XYZ file of C-alpha atoms in Angstrom:
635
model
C -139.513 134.001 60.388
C -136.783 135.347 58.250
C -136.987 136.165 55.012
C -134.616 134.022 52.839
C -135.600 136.219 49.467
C -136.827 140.267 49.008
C -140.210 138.868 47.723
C -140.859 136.155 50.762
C -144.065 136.708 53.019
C -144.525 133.647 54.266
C -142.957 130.114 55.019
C -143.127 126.447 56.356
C -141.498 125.108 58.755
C -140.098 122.011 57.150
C -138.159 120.636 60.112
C -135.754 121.856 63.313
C -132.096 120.627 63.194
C -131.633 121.955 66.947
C -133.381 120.823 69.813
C -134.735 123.209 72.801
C -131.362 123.014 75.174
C -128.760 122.706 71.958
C -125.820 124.651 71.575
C -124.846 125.704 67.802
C -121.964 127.427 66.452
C -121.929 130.104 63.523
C -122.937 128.386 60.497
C -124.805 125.344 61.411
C -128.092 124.891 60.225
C -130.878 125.490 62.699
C -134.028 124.936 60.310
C -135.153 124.367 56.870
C -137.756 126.496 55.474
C -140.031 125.723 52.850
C -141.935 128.143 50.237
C -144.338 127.443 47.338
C -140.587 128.397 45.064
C -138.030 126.430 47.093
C -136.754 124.929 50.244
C -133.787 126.398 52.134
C -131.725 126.150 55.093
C -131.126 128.484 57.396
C -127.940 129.080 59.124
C -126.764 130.753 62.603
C -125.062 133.670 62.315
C -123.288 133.335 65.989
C -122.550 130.749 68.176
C -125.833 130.521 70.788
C -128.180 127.963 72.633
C -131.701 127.261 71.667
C -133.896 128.469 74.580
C -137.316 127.985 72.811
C -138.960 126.873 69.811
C -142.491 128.804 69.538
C -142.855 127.139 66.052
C -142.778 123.300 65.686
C -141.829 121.198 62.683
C -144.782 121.291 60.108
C -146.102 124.869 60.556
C -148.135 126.169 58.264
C -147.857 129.947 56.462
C -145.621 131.391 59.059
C -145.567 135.013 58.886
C -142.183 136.814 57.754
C -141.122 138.406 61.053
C -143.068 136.792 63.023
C -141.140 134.693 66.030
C -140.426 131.048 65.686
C -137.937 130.566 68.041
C -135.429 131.894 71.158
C -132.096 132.090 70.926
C -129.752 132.792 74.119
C -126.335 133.937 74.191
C -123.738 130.768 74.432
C -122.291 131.444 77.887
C -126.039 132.092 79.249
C -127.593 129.750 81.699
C -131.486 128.934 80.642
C -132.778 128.240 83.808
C -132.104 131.808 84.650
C -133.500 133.592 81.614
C -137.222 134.582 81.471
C -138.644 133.921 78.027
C -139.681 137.976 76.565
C -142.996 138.640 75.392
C -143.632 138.464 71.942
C -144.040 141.696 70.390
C -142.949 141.050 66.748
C -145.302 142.336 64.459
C -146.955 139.902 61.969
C -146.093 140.513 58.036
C -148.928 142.563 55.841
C -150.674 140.795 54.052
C -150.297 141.357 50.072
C -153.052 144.288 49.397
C -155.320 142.907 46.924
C -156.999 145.807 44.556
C -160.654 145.859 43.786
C -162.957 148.117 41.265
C -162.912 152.039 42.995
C -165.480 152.004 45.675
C -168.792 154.034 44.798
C -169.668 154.126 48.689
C -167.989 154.195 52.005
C -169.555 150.862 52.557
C -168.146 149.342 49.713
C -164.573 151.291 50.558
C -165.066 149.440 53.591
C -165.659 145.736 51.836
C -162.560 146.444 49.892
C -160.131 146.804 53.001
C -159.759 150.320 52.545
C -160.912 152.020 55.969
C -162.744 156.152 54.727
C -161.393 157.062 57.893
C -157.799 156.188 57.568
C -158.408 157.176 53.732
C -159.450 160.590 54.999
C -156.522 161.079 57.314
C -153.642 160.264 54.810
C -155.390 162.062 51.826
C -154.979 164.986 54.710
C -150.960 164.283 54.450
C -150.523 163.891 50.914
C -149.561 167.360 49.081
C -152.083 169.449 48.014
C -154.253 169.096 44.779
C -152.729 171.162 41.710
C -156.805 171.129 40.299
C -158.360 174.661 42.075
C -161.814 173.799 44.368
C -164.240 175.648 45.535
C -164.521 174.063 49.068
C -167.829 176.591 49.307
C -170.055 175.285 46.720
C -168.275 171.840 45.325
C -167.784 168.247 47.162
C -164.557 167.096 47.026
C -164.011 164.178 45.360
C -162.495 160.907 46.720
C -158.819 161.005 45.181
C -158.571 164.991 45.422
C -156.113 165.352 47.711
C -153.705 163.495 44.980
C -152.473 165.235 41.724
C -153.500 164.735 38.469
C -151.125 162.320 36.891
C -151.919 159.909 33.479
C -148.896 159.253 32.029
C -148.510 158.164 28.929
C -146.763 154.789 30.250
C -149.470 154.169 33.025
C -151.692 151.013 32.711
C -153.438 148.439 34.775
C -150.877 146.467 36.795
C -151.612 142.573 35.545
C -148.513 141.170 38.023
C -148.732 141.036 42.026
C -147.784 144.332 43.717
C -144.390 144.268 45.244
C -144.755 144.096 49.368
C -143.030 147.597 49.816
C -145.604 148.850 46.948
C -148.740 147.456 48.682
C -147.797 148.690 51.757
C -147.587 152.024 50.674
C -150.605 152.514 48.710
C -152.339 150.805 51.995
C -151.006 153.172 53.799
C -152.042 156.469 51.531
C -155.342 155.136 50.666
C -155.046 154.764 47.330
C -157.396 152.371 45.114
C -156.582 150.037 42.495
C -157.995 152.414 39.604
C -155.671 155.308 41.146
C -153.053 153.158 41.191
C -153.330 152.207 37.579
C -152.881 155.602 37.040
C -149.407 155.749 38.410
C -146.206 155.951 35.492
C -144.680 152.517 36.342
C -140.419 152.183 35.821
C -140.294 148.597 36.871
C -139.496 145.934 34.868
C -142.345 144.922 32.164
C -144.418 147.777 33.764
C -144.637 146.678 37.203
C -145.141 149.644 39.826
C -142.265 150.558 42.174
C -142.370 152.235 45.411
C -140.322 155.076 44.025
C -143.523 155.521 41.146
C -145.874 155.743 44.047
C -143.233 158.191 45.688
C -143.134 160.751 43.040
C -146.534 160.335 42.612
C -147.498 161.634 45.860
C -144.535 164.567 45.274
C -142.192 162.985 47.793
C -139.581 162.868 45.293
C -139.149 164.164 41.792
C -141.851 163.065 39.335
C -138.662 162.478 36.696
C -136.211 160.607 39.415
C -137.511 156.564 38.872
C -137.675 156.918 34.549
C -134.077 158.862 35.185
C -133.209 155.921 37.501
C -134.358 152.898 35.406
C -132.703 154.813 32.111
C -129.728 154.919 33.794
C -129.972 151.022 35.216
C -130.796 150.507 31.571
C -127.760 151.790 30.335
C -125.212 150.207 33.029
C -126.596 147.045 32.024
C -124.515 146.528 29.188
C -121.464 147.472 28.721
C -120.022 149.453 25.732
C -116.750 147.530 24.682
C -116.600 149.032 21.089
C -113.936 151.316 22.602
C -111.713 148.955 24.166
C -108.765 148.045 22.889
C -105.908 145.191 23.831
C -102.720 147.146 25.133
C -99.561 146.215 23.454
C -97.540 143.521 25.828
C -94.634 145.796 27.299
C -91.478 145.156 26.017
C -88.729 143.156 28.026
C -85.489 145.067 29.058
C -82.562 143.435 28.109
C -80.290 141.949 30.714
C -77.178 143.904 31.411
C -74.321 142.671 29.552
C -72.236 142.963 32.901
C -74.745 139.415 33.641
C -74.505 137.743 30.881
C -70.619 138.181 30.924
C -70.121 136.906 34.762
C -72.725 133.708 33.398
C -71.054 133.012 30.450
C -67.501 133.396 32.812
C -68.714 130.903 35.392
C -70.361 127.771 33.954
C -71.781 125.654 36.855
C -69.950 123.044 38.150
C -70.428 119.667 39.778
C -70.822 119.912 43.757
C -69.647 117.034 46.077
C -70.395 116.124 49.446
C -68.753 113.664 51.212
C -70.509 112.014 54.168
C -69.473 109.422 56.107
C -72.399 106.648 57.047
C -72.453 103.840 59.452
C -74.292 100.615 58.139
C -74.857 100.007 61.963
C -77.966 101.733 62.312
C -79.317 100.775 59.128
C -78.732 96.858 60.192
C -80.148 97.542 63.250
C -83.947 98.707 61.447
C -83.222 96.328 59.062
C -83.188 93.221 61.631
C -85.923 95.241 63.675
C -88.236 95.353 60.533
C -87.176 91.366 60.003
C -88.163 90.783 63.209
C -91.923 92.326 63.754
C -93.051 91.855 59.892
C -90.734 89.176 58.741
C -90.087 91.316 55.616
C -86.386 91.709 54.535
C -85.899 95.338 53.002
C -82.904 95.063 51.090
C -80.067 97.602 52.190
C -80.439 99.143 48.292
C -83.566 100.577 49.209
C -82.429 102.135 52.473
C -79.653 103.864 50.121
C -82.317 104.260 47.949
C -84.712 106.252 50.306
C -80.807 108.222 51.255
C -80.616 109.804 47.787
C -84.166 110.904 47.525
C -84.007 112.526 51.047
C -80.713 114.396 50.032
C -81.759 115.771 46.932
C -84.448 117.623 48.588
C -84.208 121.223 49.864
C -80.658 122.140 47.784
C -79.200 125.462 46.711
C -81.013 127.001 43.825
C -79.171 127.155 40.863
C -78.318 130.395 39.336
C -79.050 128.854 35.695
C -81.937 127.165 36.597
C -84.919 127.940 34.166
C -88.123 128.188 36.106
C -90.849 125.541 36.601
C -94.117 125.633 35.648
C -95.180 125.886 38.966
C -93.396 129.212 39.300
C -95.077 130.720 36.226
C -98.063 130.237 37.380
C -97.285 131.857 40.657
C -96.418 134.870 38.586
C -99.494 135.166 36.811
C -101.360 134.920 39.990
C -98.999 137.420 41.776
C -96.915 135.324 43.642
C -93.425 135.555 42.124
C -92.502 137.622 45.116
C -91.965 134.995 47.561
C -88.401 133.777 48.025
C -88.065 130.123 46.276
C -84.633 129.492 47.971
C -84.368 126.202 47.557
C -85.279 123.026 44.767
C -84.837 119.340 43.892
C -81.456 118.604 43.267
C -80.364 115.530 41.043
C -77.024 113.952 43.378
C -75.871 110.978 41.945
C -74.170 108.912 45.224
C -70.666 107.054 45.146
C -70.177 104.831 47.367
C -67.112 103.996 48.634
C -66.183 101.613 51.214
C -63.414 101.352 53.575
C -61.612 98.112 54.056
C -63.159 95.403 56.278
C -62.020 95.097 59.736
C -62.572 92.271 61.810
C -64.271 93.623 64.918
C -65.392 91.615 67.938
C -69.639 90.663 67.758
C -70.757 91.860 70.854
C -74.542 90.378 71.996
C -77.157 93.204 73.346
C -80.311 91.992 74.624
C -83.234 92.336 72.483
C -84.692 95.390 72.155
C -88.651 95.652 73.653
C -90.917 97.032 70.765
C -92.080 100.885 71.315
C -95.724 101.003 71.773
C -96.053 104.193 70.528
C -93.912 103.602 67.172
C -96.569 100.602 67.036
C -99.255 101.924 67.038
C -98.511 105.371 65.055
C -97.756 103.507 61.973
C -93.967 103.164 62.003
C -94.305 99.351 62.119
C -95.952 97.047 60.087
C -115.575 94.620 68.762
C -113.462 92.247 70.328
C -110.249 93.908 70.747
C -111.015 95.250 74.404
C -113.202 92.984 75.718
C -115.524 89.483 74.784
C -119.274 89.289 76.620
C -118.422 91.004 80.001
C -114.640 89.990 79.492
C -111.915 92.450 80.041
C -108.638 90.937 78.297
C -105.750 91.548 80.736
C -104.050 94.852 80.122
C -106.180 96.698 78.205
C -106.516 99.259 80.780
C -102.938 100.047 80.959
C -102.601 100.048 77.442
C -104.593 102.939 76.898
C -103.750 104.603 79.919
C -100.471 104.671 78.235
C -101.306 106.198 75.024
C -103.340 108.812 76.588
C -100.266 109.837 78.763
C -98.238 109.844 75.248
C -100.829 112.308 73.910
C -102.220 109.818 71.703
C -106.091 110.483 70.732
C -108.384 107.179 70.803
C -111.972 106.696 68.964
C -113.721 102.966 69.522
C -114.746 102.266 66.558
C -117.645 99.747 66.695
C -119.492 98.295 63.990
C -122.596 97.242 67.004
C -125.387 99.054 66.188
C -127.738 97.836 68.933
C -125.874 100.517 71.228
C -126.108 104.039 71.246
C -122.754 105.920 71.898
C -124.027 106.754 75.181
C -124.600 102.971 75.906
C -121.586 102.240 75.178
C -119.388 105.016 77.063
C -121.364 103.501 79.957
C -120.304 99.633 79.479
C -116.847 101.387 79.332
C -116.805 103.113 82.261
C -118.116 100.011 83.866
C -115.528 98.150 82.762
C -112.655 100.552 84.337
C -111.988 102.205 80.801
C -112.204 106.079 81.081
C -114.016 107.084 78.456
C -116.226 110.186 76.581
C -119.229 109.692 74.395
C -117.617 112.017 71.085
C -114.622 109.199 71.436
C -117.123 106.391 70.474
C -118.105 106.297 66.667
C -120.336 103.720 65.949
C -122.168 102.171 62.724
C -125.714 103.490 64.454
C -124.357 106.991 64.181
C -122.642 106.460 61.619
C -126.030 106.062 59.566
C -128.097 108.857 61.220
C -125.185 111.203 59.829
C -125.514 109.716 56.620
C -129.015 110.183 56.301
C -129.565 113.457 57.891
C -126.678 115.815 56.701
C -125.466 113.525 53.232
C -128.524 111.469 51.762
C -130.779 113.645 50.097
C -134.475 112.540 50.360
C -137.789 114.479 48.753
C -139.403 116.228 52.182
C -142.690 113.920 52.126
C -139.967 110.863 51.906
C -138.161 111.589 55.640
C -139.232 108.799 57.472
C -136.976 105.687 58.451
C -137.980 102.316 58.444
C -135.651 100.302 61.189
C -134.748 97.282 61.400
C -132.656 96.954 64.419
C -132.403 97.365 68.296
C -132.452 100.816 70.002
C -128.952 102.056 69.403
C -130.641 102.527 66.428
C -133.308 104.626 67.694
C -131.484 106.527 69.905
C -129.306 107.850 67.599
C -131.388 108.315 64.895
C -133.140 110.601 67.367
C -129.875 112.709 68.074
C -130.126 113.654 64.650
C -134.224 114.491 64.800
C -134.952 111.850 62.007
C -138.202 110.280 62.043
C -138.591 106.482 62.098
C -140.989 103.821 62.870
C -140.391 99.718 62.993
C -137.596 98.889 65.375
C -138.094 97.838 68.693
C -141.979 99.218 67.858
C -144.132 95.684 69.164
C -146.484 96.010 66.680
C -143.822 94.801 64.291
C -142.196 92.187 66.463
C -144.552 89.252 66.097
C -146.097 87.027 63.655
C -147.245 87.929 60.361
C -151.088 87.365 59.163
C -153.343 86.857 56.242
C -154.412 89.910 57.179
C -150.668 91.513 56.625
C -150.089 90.053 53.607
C -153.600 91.791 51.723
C -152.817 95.477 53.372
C -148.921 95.386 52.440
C -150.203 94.069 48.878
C -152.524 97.163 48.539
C -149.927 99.420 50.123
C -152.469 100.076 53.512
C -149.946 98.930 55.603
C -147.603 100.727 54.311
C -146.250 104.351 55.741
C -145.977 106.520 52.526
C -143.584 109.034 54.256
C -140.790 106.218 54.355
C -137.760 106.808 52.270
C -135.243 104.860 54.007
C -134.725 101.336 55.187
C -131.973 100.730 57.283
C -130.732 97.066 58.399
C -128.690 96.842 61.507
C -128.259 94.089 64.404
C -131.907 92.630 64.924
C -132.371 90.136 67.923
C -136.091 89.937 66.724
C -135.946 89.732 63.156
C -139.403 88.388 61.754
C -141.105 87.586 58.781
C -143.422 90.504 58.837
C -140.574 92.937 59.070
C -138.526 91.384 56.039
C -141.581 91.509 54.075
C -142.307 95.472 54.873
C -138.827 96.080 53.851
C -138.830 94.601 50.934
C -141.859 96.490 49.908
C -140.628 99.687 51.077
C -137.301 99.068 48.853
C -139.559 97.505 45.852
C -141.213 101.820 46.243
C -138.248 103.751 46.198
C -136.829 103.617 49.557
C -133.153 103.494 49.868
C -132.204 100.412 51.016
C -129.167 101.101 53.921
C -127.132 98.931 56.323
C -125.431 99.461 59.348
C -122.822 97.287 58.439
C -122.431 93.423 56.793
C -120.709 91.678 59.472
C -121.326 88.248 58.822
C -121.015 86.398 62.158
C -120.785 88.157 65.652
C -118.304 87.010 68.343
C -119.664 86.173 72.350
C -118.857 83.330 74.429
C -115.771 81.629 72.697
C -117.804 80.902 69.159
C -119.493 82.946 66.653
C -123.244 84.098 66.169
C -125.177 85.838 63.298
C -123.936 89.493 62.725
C -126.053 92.276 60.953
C -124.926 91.291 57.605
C -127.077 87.729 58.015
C -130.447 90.102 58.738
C -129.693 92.416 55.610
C -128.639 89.069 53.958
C -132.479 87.548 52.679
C -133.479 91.199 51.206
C -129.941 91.026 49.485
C -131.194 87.943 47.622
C -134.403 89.458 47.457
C -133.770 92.373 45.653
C -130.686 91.211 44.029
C -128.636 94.274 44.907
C -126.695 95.037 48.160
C -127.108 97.883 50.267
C -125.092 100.833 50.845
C -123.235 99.748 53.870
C -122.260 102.619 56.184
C -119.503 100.519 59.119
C -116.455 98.910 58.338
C -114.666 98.944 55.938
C -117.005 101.217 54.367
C -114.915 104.388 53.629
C -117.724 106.644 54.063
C -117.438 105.997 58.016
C -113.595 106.666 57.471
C -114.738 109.854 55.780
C -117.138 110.876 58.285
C -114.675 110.124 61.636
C -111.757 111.772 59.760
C -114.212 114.455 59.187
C -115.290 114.666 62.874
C -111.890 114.191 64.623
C -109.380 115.789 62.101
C -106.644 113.221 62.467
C -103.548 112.139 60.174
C -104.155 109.117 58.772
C -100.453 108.259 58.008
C -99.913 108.451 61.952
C -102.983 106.560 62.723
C -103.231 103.076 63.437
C -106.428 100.698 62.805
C -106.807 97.818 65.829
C -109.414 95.167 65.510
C -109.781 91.546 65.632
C -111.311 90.791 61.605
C -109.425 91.022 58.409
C -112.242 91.358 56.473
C -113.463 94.373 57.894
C -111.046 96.001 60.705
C -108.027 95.630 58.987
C -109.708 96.277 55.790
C -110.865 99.380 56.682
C -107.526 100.158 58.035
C -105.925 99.467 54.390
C -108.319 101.120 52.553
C -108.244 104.006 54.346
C -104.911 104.574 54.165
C -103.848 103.821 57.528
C -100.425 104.558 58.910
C -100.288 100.972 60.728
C -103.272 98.009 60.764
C -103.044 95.466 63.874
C -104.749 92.894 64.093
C -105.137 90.926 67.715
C -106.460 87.317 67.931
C -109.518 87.634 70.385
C -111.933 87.677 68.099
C -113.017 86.610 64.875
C -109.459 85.773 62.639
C -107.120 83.453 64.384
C -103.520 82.850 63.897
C -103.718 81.297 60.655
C -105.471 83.655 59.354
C -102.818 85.921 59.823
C -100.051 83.361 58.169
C -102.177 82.394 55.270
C -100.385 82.443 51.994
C -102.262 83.805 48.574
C -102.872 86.875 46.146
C -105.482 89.206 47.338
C -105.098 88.516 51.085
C -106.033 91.345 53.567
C -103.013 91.213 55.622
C -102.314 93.402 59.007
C -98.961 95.223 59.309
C -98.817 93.161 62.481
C -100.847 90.863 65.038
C -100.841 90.367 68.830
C -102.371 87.878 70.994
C -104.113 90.291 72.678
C -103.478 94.668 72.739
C -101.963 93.809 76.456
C -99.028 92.056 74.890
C -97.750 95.048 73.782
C -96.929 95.882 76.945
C -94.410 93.542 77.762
């Protein structure tokens, strides 16, 4: 157990974030520890695997030093490691001081052993009172000088650790301690008190030491005055001479532009969006391009920008170059009558598609593979483009659904499938914060739920649990009235897909919620896609404990932007040269919008058809562009 503060002796274990088997890297959180002052995580401090954990979630008064858990090296193998014996000492316990012992018996009651007594009084230096061994009994606390200070009382606060473990170890009572001169703040006893009172060190070093602690405590500003600012050199008049003697003057550039290229994106752009970008805003996005990265001007003043640099030290660096301010002429050469020559239509480039330098059920429907999905993603992978399936299906795990890939004939990897399942058990485990006897989950929802709620070590109950999926009773309704039938650990209540939805699990929700919980949902997907019509999606279970509560829940798929958050946060990509496929506008394409998307495109096997897509109105969610199906853009 470590110890997370100098006056720590003891812990809980509040819960594990690793797993036996899990690999962590340096500065993950392995466990969080709870005292009777606070509750803290603790972090690796190298990257390693968890061999074994000898301490389980919910331990009790853990010992500081004592072991709680096995870590291995990364690059070891466990199943060739032998686990070591434990040989970590457990902590001291706190010495607790009684009345001075009038017997050996009663030295004995108050943890104080005569023997060991005897043996470290024999260490300690010698007495400075003069005994005659011959015809006198030595007393109990001879072997210790005579020391009352004048600033020596009883100690009212808890001994420091280091403190009782030295007066353990020398034998000395609670009344001899009392006697000890004590530095420490509001008279407490330090070790370095019990130190010079045994003659280890100076008798004078700890009130020399605390004086002088004293002292640097504050600081003595009286004395410290604001130096004048340093005064400026004039420039040399040779400078202000050769400025005065060359004023700036205007620079031109002349560059001669063919309109061909910009028809040619203009009609391309016409073409895929039906949007007509006017060739003024081509010249436009010209100007603003040229006036970038110019010459700096020798009687330029300098920004603000820059003067803040030089406060912080940074005027050093070479600022070569600034915004200019070009002002364009155009002129045009005569018109020349030149033959039209027809080219064949030029194939749209995947690639620029889907990066974002144009304007579920977008793989597959049921057991359905639409033709050429394959291929199309074998081709972005051989272009170097990265792919995440995004899936707002939370009755599959990730694992469940790299399988249904594979099965399919689509190479895929479980960290390339980000659904609203995990999306949720991130939420709650590393961004929801929840009081630590208010951890459990209350699921609604298949086991993609479960399972992933389990990668993340969050506790849960419900779900695909049978004694929730039936009917409710007279019985039910009296215990979830009193609160018997209700879990007081839950703090969560999270909605997903639910082929078994019930009357017995609304009601527990509800209640749940009605407590405190925090009402989640895995998404609010209206209608669900299979077999050429639509069926009830998550957002029709979550639906009667919207109208219930009259509040919505904090949705966590798309378009959320908190699942944009969290996969830009797991797979560190650009959004301006990403590009959002899916087959709704309400929530694909939105999510591609909101987030910022490079490109949004829409394909019509799913949910939003055709018309849809050529709908005319205000406040319209509108893809950059729409396919029949992602094949087409293969041909």
């Amino acid at each position: 157990m470590p110890a997370m503060s100098p006056t720590m002796t003891e812990g809980n274990i509040a819960s594990w974030k690793v797993k036996e088997g899990d690999s962590f890297s340096t500065g993950d959180v392995l466990l969080e520890i709870e005292t009777d002052k606070a509750q803290m995580d603790v972090e690796a401090q190298d990257d390693g695997i968890v061999a074994k954990i000898t301490q389980p979630n919910g331990a009790k008064g853990v010992k500081v030093g004592m072991r709680i858990a096995i870590m291995a090296e990364a690059e070891d193998d466990l199943s060739t490691l032998s686990i070591p014996e434990d040989t970590s000492p457990s902590a001291p316990e706190p010495m607790r001081f009684s009345p001075a012992p009038t017997s050996p018996q009663e030295e004995t009651k108050s943890g104080i052993d005569p023997v060991k007594s005897s043996e470290s009084q024999a260490e300690a230096p010698p007495s400075s009172k003069s005994v005659n061994t011959s015809s006198q009994t030595p007393e109990p606390q001879s072997s210790f000088r005579e020391h009352s200070p004048a600033n020596a009382k009883k100690q009212l606060y808890p001994l420091y650790p280091s403190v009782a473990q030295i007066l353990h170890e020398k034998g000395i009572s609670a009344v001899e301690a009392d006697k000890i001169s004590a530095s420490g703040p509001k008279g407490r006893l330090l070790k370095g008190d019990v130190l010079a009172y045994l003659g280890t060190i100076s008798s004078s070093y700890p009130l020399e030491e605390s004086a002088r602690i004293s002292k640097l405590e504050h600081l003595d500003l009286s004395s410290v005055k604001i130096a004048p600012p340093p005064k400026a050199a004039p420039p040399p008049p040779q400078l202000l001479a050769s400025l005065a003697a060359e004023p700036e003057v205007d620079t031109e550039i002349a560059v001669s532009i063919s309109f061909k290229a910009v028809k040619e994106v203009q009609e391309r752009i016409h073409n895929v969006l039906g949007v007509n970008i006017p060739i003024e805003d081509f010249i436009a996005r010209a100007i603003e391009v040229s006036n970038m990265d110019l010459p700096r001007s020798k009687l330029s003043q300098p920004t603000a920008d820059e003067l803040f640099n030089q406060v912080l030290g940074l005027d050093r660096a070479k600022l070569g170059v600034s915004r200019g301010s070009f002002t364009p002429q155009i002129v045009a050469l005569p018109s020349v009558e030149l033959p039209i020559q027809q080219s064949p239509t030029k194939k749209l480039d995947i690639i620029d598609m889907l990066t974002g330098k144009y304007s579920s059920r977008v793989l597959w429907s049921g057991d359905h593979l639409f033709e050429g999905t394959t291929e199309t993603l074998e081709l972005l992978r051989s272009k170097g483009k990265q792919i995440v399936f995004v899936t707002n299906n939370s009755t599959k795990s990730r694992a469940d659904y790299k399988k249904k890939l594979v099965a399919m004939g689509i190479p895929a990897e479980v960290e390339e499938v980000f659904g609203s399942a995990y999306s949720a058990a991130i939420y709650i485990s590393r961004i929801l914060t929840l009081p630590p006897d208010r951890r459990t989950v209350f699921v609604i929802g298949e086991s993609g739920i479960e399972t992933e709620l389990d990668s993340e070590s969050i506790r849960y109950i419900g779900g695909t649990d049978a004694s929730v999926r039936r009917d409710i009773t007279s019985a039910d309704y009296a215990s979830i009235a009193s609160g018997a039938a209700l879990d007081p650990s839950v703090g969560v209540v999270l909605v997903g897909l639910d082929f078994h939805i019930n009357y017995l699990k609304l009601s527990l929700a509800y209640h749940y919620v009605q407590r405190g919980a925090v009402f989640l949902a895995t998404n609010l997907d209206s209608t669900l896609p299979n077999s050429h019509t639509l069926f009830p999606g998550a957002g029709a279970i979550s639906s009667p404990l919207v109208r219930m509560l009259g509040r919505d829940p904090v949705a966590l798929g798309k378009p959320s932007q908190a699942m944009m958050d969290a996969i830009e946060g797991k797979f560190r990509f650009s959004r301006k040269k990403t590009c959002m496929v899916g087959d709704r506008l309400d929530t694909d394409i939105k999510f591609g919008i909101e987030g910022g998307l490079g490109g949004t495109l829409a394909v019509l096997t799913g949910v939003s058809k055709r018309e849809d897509m050529e709908a005319e109105g205000e406040n319209l969610v509108k893809p950059m562009a729409y396919v029949d199906k992602l094949g087409d853009l293969l041909v």
